[in-house]
PDB file of C-alpha atoms in Angstrom:
ATOM      1  CA  MET O   1       0.000   0.000   0.000  1.00 76.00           C
ATOM      2  CA  GLN O   2       1.141   3.498  -0.762  1.00 77.00           C
ATOM      3  CA  GLY O   3       0.193   7.082   0.076  1.00 80.00           C
ATOM      4  CA  SER O   4      -3.184   7.605   1.676  1.00 88.00           C
ATOM      5  CA  SER O   5      -3.828   3.876   2.045  1.00 93.00           C
ATOM      6  CA  ARG O   6      -0.742   3.419   4.216  1.00 92.00           C
ATOM      7  CA  THR O   7      -1.876   6.267   6.467  1.00 94.00           C
ATOM      8  CA  ALA O   8      -5.420   4.886   6.569  1.00 95.00           C
ATOM      9  CA  LEU O   9      -4.208   1.413   7.574  1.00 96.00           C
ATOM     10  CA  SER O  10      -2.130   2.881  10.387  1.00 95.00           C
ATOM     11  CA  ALA O  11      -5.145   4.777  11.729  1.00 96.00           C
ATOM     12  CA  ALA O  12      -7.403   1.713  11.540  1.00 97.00           C
ATOM     13  CA  ARG O  13      -4.745  -0.400  13.255  1.00 97.00           C
ATOM     14  CA  GLN O  14      -4.836   1.961  16.219  1.00 97.00           C
ATOM     15  CA  VAL O  15      -8.554   1.242  16.563  1.00 97.00           C
ATOM     16  CA  LEU O  16      -7.905  -2.505  16.382  1.00 97.00           C
ATOM     17  CA  ASN O  17      -5.189  -2.247  19.011  1.00 96.00           C
ATOM     18  CA  GLY O  18      -7.597  -0.385  21.247  1.00 96.00           C
ATOM     19  CA  THR O  19     -10.100  -3.230  21.016  1.00 96.00           C
ATOM     20  CA  LEU O  20      -7.380  -5.818  21.683  1.00 94.00           C
ATOM     21  CA  SER O  21      -6.597  -4.182  25.016  1.00 91.00           C
ATOM     22  CA  GLY O  22     -10.175  -4.797  26.149  1.00 91.00           C
ATOM     23  CA  PRO O  23     -11.997  -7.917  27.329  1.00 92.00           C
ATOM     24  CA  GLY O  24     -13.157  -9.060  23.897  1.00 93.00           C
ATOM     25  CA  ASP O  25     -12.137 -12.216  22.038  1.00 97.00           C
ATOM     26  CA  PRO O  26      -9.592 -11.344  19.303  1.00 97.00           C
ATOM     27  CA  MET O  27     -10.203 -14.671  17.553  1.00 98.00           C
ATOM     28  CA  ASN O  28     -13.867 -13.806  17.150  1.00 98.00           C
ATOM     29  CA  THR O  29     -12.874 -10.379  15.854  1.00 98.00           C
ATOM     30  CA  ALA O  30     -10.608 -12.029  13.275  1.00 98.00           C
ATOM     31  CA  ARG O  31     -13.397 -14.309  12.041  1.00 98.00           C
ATOM     32  CA  GLU O  32     -15.861 -11.428  11.780  1.00 98.00           C
ATOM     33  CA  LEU O  33     -13.405  -9.201   9.914  1.00 98.00           C
ATOM     34  CA  PHE O  34     -12.786 -11.984   7.401  1.00 98.00           C
ATOM     35  CA  ALA O  35     -16.559 -12.335   6.967  1.00 98.00           C
ATOM     36  CA  VAL O  36     -16.851  -8.608   6.237  1.00 98.00           C
ATOM     37  CA  VAL O  37     -14.068  -8.897   3.644  1.00 98.00           C
ATOM     38  CA  ASP O  38     -16.123 -11.594   1.907  1.00 97.00           C
ATOM     39  CA  VAL O  39     -19.208  -9.378   1.834  1.00 97.00           C
ATOM     40  CA  ILE O  40     -17.281  -6.425   0.391  1.00 97.00           C
ATOM     41  CA  ASP O  41     -15.457  -8.547  -2.171  1.00 96.00           C
ATOM     42  CA  SER O  42     -18.730 -10.056  -3.395  1.00 95.00           C
ATOM     43  CA  ASN O  43     -20.608  -6.763  -3.768  1.00 96.00           C
ATOM     44  CA  ALA O  44     -19.232  -4.362  -6.367  1.00 95.00           C
ATOM     45  CA  THR O  45     -21.712  -1.611  -5.481  1.00 96.00           C
ATOM     46  CA  LEU O  46     -20.726  -1.699  -1.809  1.00 96.00           C
ATOM     47  CA  ARG O  47     -17.049  -1.843  -2.698  1.00 94.00           C
ATOM     48  CA  ARG O  48     -17.332   1.256  -4.878  1.00 94.00           C
ATOM     49  CA  ALA O  49     -19.361   3.125  -2.267  1.00 95.00           C
ATOM     50  CA  LEU O  50     -16.819   2.489   0.489  1.00 95.00           C
ATOM     51  CA  GLY O  51     -13.814   3.147  -1.737  1.00 90.00           C
ATOM     52  CA  ASP O  52     -15.175   6.390  -3.232  1.00 91.00           C
ATOM     53  CA  PRO O  53     -12.795   9.175  -2.069  1.00 88.00           C
ATOM     54  CA  SER O  54     -15.381  11.852  -2.905  1.00 90.00           C
ATOM     55  CA  ARG O  55     -17.958  10.409  -0.524  1.00 93.00           C
ATOM     56  CA  GLU O  56     -18.120  11.822   3.005  1.00 95.00           C
ATOM     57  CA  SER O  57     -16.520   9.663   5.687  1.00 95.00           C
ATOM     58  CA  GLU O  58     -19.574   9.954   7.897  1.00 96.00           C
ATOM     59  CA  ALA O  59     -21.797   8.605   5.134  1.00 96.00           C
ATOM     60  CA  LYS O  60     -19.519   5.592   4.641  1.00 96.00           C
ATOM     61  CA  ARG O  61     -19.369   4.887   8.355  1.00 97.00           C
ATOM     62  CA  GLY O  62     -23.154   5.061   8.525  1.00 97.00           C
ATOM     63  CA  LEU O  63     -23.436   2.649   5.612  1.00 97.00           C
ATOM     64  CA  VAL O  64     -21.389  -0.096   7.263  1.00 97.00           C
ATOM     65  CA  GLN O  65     -23.147   0.413  10.571  1.00 96.00           C
ATOM     66  CA  ARG O  66     -26.518  -0.114   8.893  1.00 97.00           C
ATOM     67  CA  LEU O  67     -25.264  -3.168   7.021  1.00 96.00           C
ATOM     68  CA  PHE O  68     -23.441  -4.951   9.812  1.00 97.00           C
ATOM     69  CA  SER O  69     -25.149  -3.816  13.008  1.00 95.00           C
ATOM     70  CA  GLY O  70     -26.280  -6.872  14.944  1.00 95.00           C
ATOM     71  CA  LYS O  71     -24.313  -9.181  12.641  1.00 97.00           C
ATOM     72  CA  ILE O  72     -20.828  -8.635  14.037  1.00 97.00           C
ATOM     73  CA  GLY O  73     -19.566  -7.821  17.507  1.00 97.00           C
ATOM     74  CA  TYR O  74     -18.649  -4.458  19.000  1.00 96.00           C
ATOM     75  CA  ASP O  75     -14.894  -4.837  18.424  1.00 97.00           C
ATOM     76  CA  ALA O  76     -15.177  -5.880  14.783  1.00 98.00           C
ATOM     77  CA  MET O  77     -17.718  -3.114  14.160  1.00 98.00           C
ATOM     78  CA  ALA O  78     -15.329  -0.539  15.590  1.00 97.00           C
ATOM     79  CA  VAL O  79     -12.605  -1.676  13.191  1.00 98.00           C
ATOM     80  CA  VAL O  80     -14.885  -1.875  10.145  1.00 98.00           C
ATOM     81  CA  THR O  81     -16.305   1.574  10.888  1.00 97.00           C
ATOM     82  CA  ALA O  82     -12.790   3.003  11.205  1.00 97.00           C
ATOM     83  CA  VAL O  83     -11.707   1.426   7.910  1.00 97.00           C
ATOM     84  CA  ALA O  84     -14.811   2.698   6.120  1.00 96.00           C
ATOM     85  CA  GLY O  85     -14.197   6.251   7.316  1.00 95.00           C
ATOM     86  CA  GLU O  86     -10.627   6.426   5.986  1.00 95.00           C
ATOM     87  CA  ARG O  87      -9.484   7.502   2.515  1.00 93.00           C
ATOM     88  CA  TRP O  88      -8.028   4.679   0.400  1.00 94.00           C
ATOM     89  CA  SER O  89      -5.980   4.835  -2.782  1.00 92.00           C
ATOM     90  CA  SER O  90      -8.062   2.018  -4.310  1.00 90.00           C
ATOM     91  CA  GLU O  91     -11.092  -0.132  -3.534  1.00 90.00           C
ATOM     92  CA  ARG O  92      -8.830  -3.173  -3.251  1.00 93.00           C
ATOM     93  CA  ASP O  93      -6.719  -1.461  -0.589  1.00 95.00           C
ATOM     94  CA  LEU O  94      -9.752  -1.129   1.676  1.00 96.00           C
ATOM     95  CA  SER O  95     -10.552  -4.848   1.673  1.00 96.00           C
ATOM     96  CA  ASP O  96      -6.841  -5.726   1.803  1.00 97.00           C
ATOM     97  CA  ALA O  97      -6.578  -3.621   4.958  1.00 97.00           C
ATOM     98  CA  LEU O  98      -9.493  -5.429   6.590  1.00 98.00           C
ATOM     99  CA  GLU O  99      -7.869  -8.764   5.752  1.00 98.00           C
ATOM    100  CA  ARG O 100      -4.548  -7.599   7.203  1.00 98.00           C
ATOM    101  CA  LEU O 101      -6.262  -6.475  10.408  1.00 98.00           C
ATOM    102  CA  ALA O 102      -8.048  -9.832  10.637  1.00 98.00           C
ATOM    103  CA  VAL O 103      -4.654 -11.564  10.460  1.00 98.00           C
ATOM    104  CA  GLU O 104      -3.332  -9.262  13.179  1.00 97.00           C
ATOM    105  CA  ALA O 105      -6.355 -10.024  15.375  1.00 98.00           C
ATOM    106  CA  ALA O 106      -5.701 -13.761  14.963  1.00 98.00           C
ATOM    107  CA  THR O 107      -2.055 -13.170  15.881  1.00 97.00           C
ATOM    108  CA  ALA O 108      -3.137 -11.271  18.990  1.00 97.00           C
ATOM    109  CA  SER O 109      -5.268 -14.274  19.929  1.00 98.00           C
ATOM    110  CA  ALA O 110      -2.207 -16.540  19.700  1.00 97.00           C
ATOM    111  CA  GLU O 111      -0.143 -14.036  21.701  1.00 96.00           C
ATOM    112  CA  LYS O 112      -2.805 -13.895  24.389  1.00 96.00           C
ATOM    113  CA  ALA O 113      -2.742 -17.696  24.659  1.00 96.00           C
ATOM    114  CA  GLY O 114       1.075 -17.834  24.749  1.00 96.00           C
ATOM    115  CA  ARG O 115       1.409 -19.776  21.497  1.00 95.00           C
ATOM    116  CA  ALA O 116       2.485 -17.107  19.016  1.00 93.00           C
ATOM    117  CA  ASP O 117       5.767 -18.844  18.059  1.00 90.00           C
ATOM    118  CA  ALA O 118       4.027 -22.191  17.538  1.00 92.00           C
ATOM    119  CA  PHE O 119       1.248 -20.529  15.535  1.00 95.00           C
ATOM    120  CA  GLU O 120       3.653 -18.810  13.156  1.00 92.00           C
ATOM    121  CA  ASN O 121       5.757 -21.942  12.729  1.00 91.00           C
ATOM    122  CA  GLU O 122       2.708 -24.160  12.132  1.00 95.00           C
ATOM    123  CA  LEU O 123       1.438 -21.833   9.426  1.00 95.00           C
ATOM    124  CA  PHE O 124       4.818 -21.795   7.722  1.00 91.00           C
ATOM    125  CA  ARG O 125       5.214 -25.569   7.944  1.00 91.00           C
ATOM    126  CA  PHE O 126       1.789 -26.211   6.476  1.00 95.00           C
ATOM    127  CA  GLU O 127       2.579 -23.962   3.519  1.00 92.00           C
ATOM    128  CA  ARG O 128       5.774 -25.982   2.980  1.00 89.00           C
ATOM    129  CA  THR O 129       3.793 -29.235   3.236  1.00 93.00           C
ATOM    130  CA  VAL O 130       1.426 -28.072   0.512  1.00 95.00           C
ATOM    131  CA  ALA O 131       4.337 -26.971  -1.670  1.00 90.00           C
ATOM    132  CA  SER O 132       6.052 -30.358  -1.333  1.00 89.00           C
ATOM    133  CA  GLU O 133       3.026 -32.638  -1.852  1.00 94.00           C
ATOM    134  CA  ALA O 134       1.857 -32.549  -5.452  1.00 95.00           C
ATOM    135  CA  GLY O 135      -1.565 -34.076  -4.791  1.00 96.00           C
ATOM    136  CA  LEU O 136      -2.439 -31.571  -2.080  1.00 96.00           C
ATOM    137  CA  ARG O 137      -1.007 -28.673  -4.067  1.00 95.00           C
ATOM    138  CA  ASP O 138      -3.048 -29.644  -7.107  1.00 96.00           C
ATOM    139  CA  ALA O 139      -6.210 -30.029  -5.026  1.00 96.00           C
ATOM    140  CA  LEU O 140      -5.859 -26.510  -3.642  1.00 96.00           C
ATOM    141  CA  SER O 141      -5.137 -24.988  -7.051  1.00 94.00           C
ATOM    142  CA  ASP O 142      -7.939 -26.848  -8.851  1.00 95.00           C
ATOM    143  CA  ARG O 143     -10.293 -24.175 -10.199  1.00 93.00           C
ATOM    144  CA  SER O 144     -13.118 -26.680 -10.586  1.00 95.00           C
ATOM    145  CA  ARG O 145     -13.273 -27.154  -6.801  1.00 95.00           C
ATOM    146  CA  SER O 146     -15.192 -24.625  -4.719  1.00 96.00           C
ATOM    147  CA  GLY O 147     -13.569 -22.511  -2.058  1.00 96.00           C
ATOM    148  CA  ALA O 148     -15.709 -24.204   0.575  1.00 96.00           C
ATOM    149  CA  ASP O 149     -14.498 -27.608  -0.601  1.00 97.00           C
ATOM    150  CA  LYS O 150     -10.844 -26.535  -0.401  1.00 97.00           C
ATOM    151  CA  ALA O 151     -11.328 -24.968   3.021  1.00 97.00           C
ATOM    152  CA  GLY O 152     -13.029 -28.148   4.214  1.00 97.00           C
ATOM    153  CA  LEU O 153     -10.118 -30.244   2.976  1.00 97.00           C
ATOM    154  CA  VAL O 154      -7.613 -28.139   4.909  1.00 98.00           C
ATOM    155  CA  ALA O 155      -9.806 -28.095   8.006  1.00 97.00           C
ATOM    156  CA  ARG O 156      -9.952 -31.908   8.009  1.00 97.00           C
ATOM    157  CA  LEU O 157      -6.197 -32.198   7.554  1.00 97.00           C
ATOM    158  CA  LEU O 158      -5.433 -29.843  10.440  1.00 97.00           C
ATOM    159  CA  GLU O 159      -8.221 -30.752  12.861  1.00 96.00           C
ATOM    160  CA  GLY O 160      -6.817 -31.296  16.337  1.00 95.00           C
ATOM    161  CA  LYS O 161      -3.215 -30.914  15.140  1.00 97.00           C
ATOM    162  CA  VAL O 162      -2.603 -27.159  15.185  1.00 97.00           C
ATOM    163  CA  ALA O 163      -3.570 -24.015  17.053  1.00 97.00           C
ATOM    164  CA  PRO O 164      -7.024 -22.619  16.181  1.00 97.00           C
ATOM    165  CA  GLU O 165      -5.379 -19.496  14.764  1.00 98.00           C
ATOM    166  CA  THR O 166      -3.321 -21.646  12.388  1.00 98.00           C
ATOM    167  CA  ALA O 167      -6.418 -23.512  11.233  1.00 98.00           C
ATOM    168  CA  LEU O 168      -8.280 -20.241  10.680  1.00 98.00           C
ATOM    169  CA  LEU O 169      -5.616 -18.685   8.457  1.00 98.00           C
ATOM    170  CA  ALA O 170      -4.812 -21.897   6.584  1.00 98.00           C
ATOM    171  CA  THR O 171      -8.469 -22.574   5.744  1.00 98.00           C
ATOM    172  CA  ARG O 172      -8.882 -18.939   4.811  1.00 97.00           C
ATOM    173  CA  ALA O 173      -5.935 -19.099   2.394  1.00 97.00           C
ATOM    174  CA  ALA O 174      -7.383 -22.258   0.839  1.00 97.00           C
ATOM    175  CA  GLY O 175     -11.027 -21.204   0.617  1.00 96.00           C
ATOM    176  CA  SER O 176     -10.807 -17.447   0.056  1.00 94.00           C
ATOM    177  CA  PRO O 177      -7.417 -16.618  -1.482  1.00 93.00           C
ATOM    178  CA  ARG O 178      -8.874 -13.488  -3.148  1.00 94.00           C
ATOM    179  CA  GLY O 179      -7.224 -13.997  -6.519  1.00 93.00           C
ATOM    180  CA  ARG O 180      -3.929 -15.305  -5.149  1.00 94.00           C
ATOM    181  CA  GLY O 181      -2.548 -18.805  -5.054  1.00 93.00           C
ATOM    182  CA  PHE O 182      -2.532 -20.632  -1.722  1.00 95.00           C
ATOM    183  CA  GLU O 183       1.216 -20.135  -1.283  1.00 92.00           C
ATOM    184  CA  ARG O 184       1.063 -16.390  -1.900  1.00 93.00           C
ATOM    185  CA  ALA O 185      -1.903 -15.986   0.435  1.00 96.00           C
ATOM    186  CA  ILE O 186      -0.015 -17.757   3.237  1.00 95.00           C
ATOM    187  CA  GLU O 187       3.089 -15.656   2.563  1.00 89.00           C
ATOM    188  CA  GLU O 188       1.055 -12.462   2.957  1.00 94.00           C
ATOM    189  CA  PHE O 189      -0.539 -13.806   6.131  1.00 96.00           C
ATOM    190  CA  LEU O 190       2.909 -14.580   7.536  1.00 93.00           C
ATOM    191  CA  GLU O 191       4.012 -11.032   6.695  1.00 89.00           C
ATOM    192  CA  GLY O 192       1.047  -9.781   8.711  1.00 94.00           C
ATOM    193  CA  VAL O 193       1.888 -12.077  11.620  1.00 94.00           C
ATOM    194  CA  ALA O 194       5.506 -10.919  11.675  1.00 89.00           C
ATOM    195  CA  GLY O 195       4.454  -7.278  11.405  1.00 88.00           C
ATOM    196  CA  ARG O 196       2.076  -7.615  14.344  1.00 91.00           C
ATOM    197  CA  ARG O 197       4.815  -9.245  16.421  1.00 88.00           C
ATOM    198  CA  GLY O 198       7.374  -6.571  15.489  1.00 84.00           C
ATOM    199  CA  GLN O 199       9.874  -9.049  14.135  1.00 78.00           C
ATOM    200  CA  SER O 200      11.389 -10.478  10.973  1.00 76.00           C
ATOM    201  CA  SER O 201      11.007 -14.040   9.758  1.00 78.00           C
ATOM    202  CA  ALA O 202      13.933 -16.213   8.699  1.00 80.00           C
ATOM    203  CA  ILE O 203      13.673 -19.317   6.521  1.00 81.00           C
ATOM    204  CA  VAL O 204      16.348 -21.717   7.728  1.00 83.00           C
ATOM    205  CA  THR O 205      17.218 -24.600   5.401  1.00 83.00           C
ATOM    206  CA  SER O 206      19.043 -27.491   7.048  1.00 84.00           C
ATOM    207  CA  ALA O 207      19.704 -31.157   6.273  1.00 82.00           C
ATOM    208  CA  VAL O 208      18.544 -32.123   9.780  1.00 83.00           C
ATOM    209  CA  GLU O 209      16.180 -30.719  12.380  1.00 84.00           C
ATOM    210  CA  LEU O 210      17.823 -28.189  14.686  1.00 83.00           C
ATOM    211  CA  THR O 211      17.819 -28.894  18.401  1.00 87.00           C
ATOM    212  CA  PRO O 212      16.000 -26.331  20.591  1.00 85.00           C
ATOM    213  CA  GLU O 213      19.388 -25.091  21.799  1.00 88.00           C
ATOM    214  CA  GLN O 214      20.726 -24.650  18.257  1.00 87.00           C
ATOM    215  CA  ASN O 215      17.559 -22.884  17.182  1.00 85.00           C
ATOM    216  CA  GLU O 216      17.721 -20.506  20.135  1.00 87.00           C
ATOM    217  CA  ARG O 217      21.376 -19.671  19.476  1.00 88.00           C
ATOM    218  CA  LEU O 218      20.557 -18.982  15.829  1.00 86.00           C
ATOM    219  CA  ARG O 219      17.620 -16.757  16.784  1.00 83.00           C
ATOM    220  CA  ALA O 220      19.813 -14.809  19.199  1.00 88.00           C
ATOM    221  CA  ALA O 221      22.507 -14.305  16.551  1.00 87.00           C
ATOM    222  CA  LEU O 222      19.996 -13.155  13.933  1.00 85.00           C
ATOM    223  CA  THR O 223      18.283 -10.856  16.422  1.00 86.00           C
ATOM    224  CA  LYS O 224      21.625  -9.221  17.191  1.00 86.00           C
ATOM    225  CA  MET O 225      22.437  -8.937  13.475  1.00 85.00           C
ATOM    226  CA  TYR O 226      19.105  -7.333  12.473  1.00 84.00           C
ATOM    227  CA  GLY O 227      18.432  -5.331  15.625  1.00 84.00           C
ATOM    228  CA  LYS O 228      14.983  -6.838  16.252  1.00 81.00           C
ATOM    229  CA  PRO O 229      13.500 -10.253  17.088  1.00 83.00           C
ATOM    230  CA  VAL O 230      13.718 -12.862  14.336  1.00 83.00           C
ATOM    231  CA  GLN O 231      11.427 -15.901  14.118  1.00 80.00           C
ATOM    232  CA  THR O 232      13.150 -18.926  12.594  1.00 83.00           C
ATOM    233  CA  ASN O 233      11.126 -21.264  10.354  1.00 80.00           C
ATOM    234  CA  VAL O 234      13.091 -24.409   9.576  1.00 81.00           C
ATOM    235  CA  VAL O 235      12.888 -26.300   6.276  1.00 76.00           C
ATOM    236  CA  ILE O 236      14.442 -29.764   6.215  1.00 80.00           C
ATOM    237  CA  ASP O 237      16.268 -30.427   2.939  1.00 78.00           C
ATOM    238  CA  PRO O 238      18.533 -33.512   2.829  1.00 80.00           C
ATOM    239  CA  SER O 239      20.306 -32.090  -0.226  1.00 78.00           C
ATOM    240  CA  VAL O 240      21.917 -29.381   1.931  1.00 75.00           C
ATOM    241  CA  VAL O 241      25.535 -30.459   2.501  1.00 69.00           C
ATOM    242  CA  GLY O 242      26.701 -29.377   5.943  1.00 70.00           C
ATOM    243  CA  GLY O 243      25.791 -26.180   7.740  1.00 74.00           C
ATOM    244  CA  ILE O 244      22.605 -24.217   7.132  1.00 81.00           C
ATOM    245  CA  LYS O 245      21.224 -21.598   4.771  1.00 82.00           C
ATOM    246  CA  VAL O 246      19.291 -18.672   6.210  1.00 84.00           C
ATOM    247  CA  ALA O 247      17.085 -16.264   4.249  1.00 82.00           C
ATOM    248  CA  VAL O 248      15.712 -13.114   5.884  1.00 80.00           C
ATOM    249  CA  GLY O 249      13.754 -11.236   3.249  1.00 73.00           C
ATOM    250  CA  ASP O 250      16.168 -10.669   0.361  1.00 72.00           C
ATOM    251  CA  ASP O 251      19.239 -11.401   2.522  1.00 80.00           C
ATOM    252  CA  VAL O 252      20.709 -14.894   2.183  1.00 81.00           C
ATOM    253  CA  ILE O 253      23.318 -16.194   4.614  1.00 80.00           C
ATOM    254  CA  ASP O 254      24.751 -19.442   3.236  1.00 78.00           C
ATOM    255  CA  GLY O 255      27.011 -21.379   5.588  1.00 67.00           C
ATOM    256  CA  THR O 256      26.854 -24.726   3.786  1.00 65.00           C
ATOM    257  CA  ILE O 257      29.860 -26.762   2.718  1.00 54.00           C
ATOM    258  CA  ALA O 258      28.479 -26.860  -0.826  1.00 53.00           C
ATOM    259  CA  ARG O 259      28.453 -23.067  -1.027  1.00 57.00           C
ATOM    260  CA  ARG O 260      31.992 -22.792   0.349  1.00 54.00           C
ATOM    261  CA  LEU O 261      33.223 -25.376  -2.196  1.00 49.00           C
ATOM    262  CA  ASP O 262      31.563 -23.419  -5.007  1.00 58.00           C
ATOM    263  CA  GLU O 263      33.262 -20.237  -3.832  1.00 56.00           C
ATOM    264  CA  ALA O 264      36.623 -22.030  -3.646  1.00 52.00           C
ATOM    265  CA  ARG O 265      36.238 -23.376  -7.181  1.00 56.00           C
ATOM    266  CA  ALA O 266      35.320 -19.927  -8.464  1.00 62.00           C
ATOM    267  CA  HIS O 267      38.360 -18.453  -6.752  1.00 53.00           C
ATOM    268  CA  LEU O 268      40.704 -21.090  -8.227  1.00 55.00           C
ATOM    269  CA  SER O 269      39.305 -20.715 -11.718  1.00 58.00           C
ATOM    270  CA  GLY O 270      39.204 -16.963 -11.603  1.00 53.00           C
TER     271      GLY O 270
END
């Protein structure tokens, strides 16, 4: 998001954060915000009305209050009303913002329950599972299958195995990707999770699973390097020869034997 949309999202986030400090259930807020996104996405007239920069903010706030009063809770209504009253660069930005705030509400739910690290790691691992299993990947990209069918498939796979916040976002990415592929939807959700938690995410590729002690030492080193907390998401790849490879955004730190051999060969030939 750029320009006015970035400012609008920041203002709406303040409203969300205010609700999260109260007694309400952030998980319920997340579900209701996702439901509102679905309504807006499915109604072009409503989408244009809320995204119209020439329309008075008060009129747009009144519109959503009439539409959703009694259908969503107080906290979700406060957020939706705030989003409707802001000025957005595009109609898509408005619904994207609501989706982002829903992800942040789900993250707050995991934080409140003390399972934020597990939640983020579960979401990442499930995305990697889908990417590595052709049958599951094909099922979730099959355009002949309905969103509800895909969401149901993911819900059955994850039932009783992951945090409720993980299940919510994974089924959402499968059933309502909003024009994205499953993988891209999960990536954007993970960006929202990391943003809410004020940290960066590192993809760590290793031939073997790291011990808790190794993982903690790596997290501490990366946190010191980047000046803020770093969540490590480990990918097991037997083809990695010695050491590990770490990617934080566009930065790649390759400490594998294979990489060092390649560099040595390049040096000798150069």
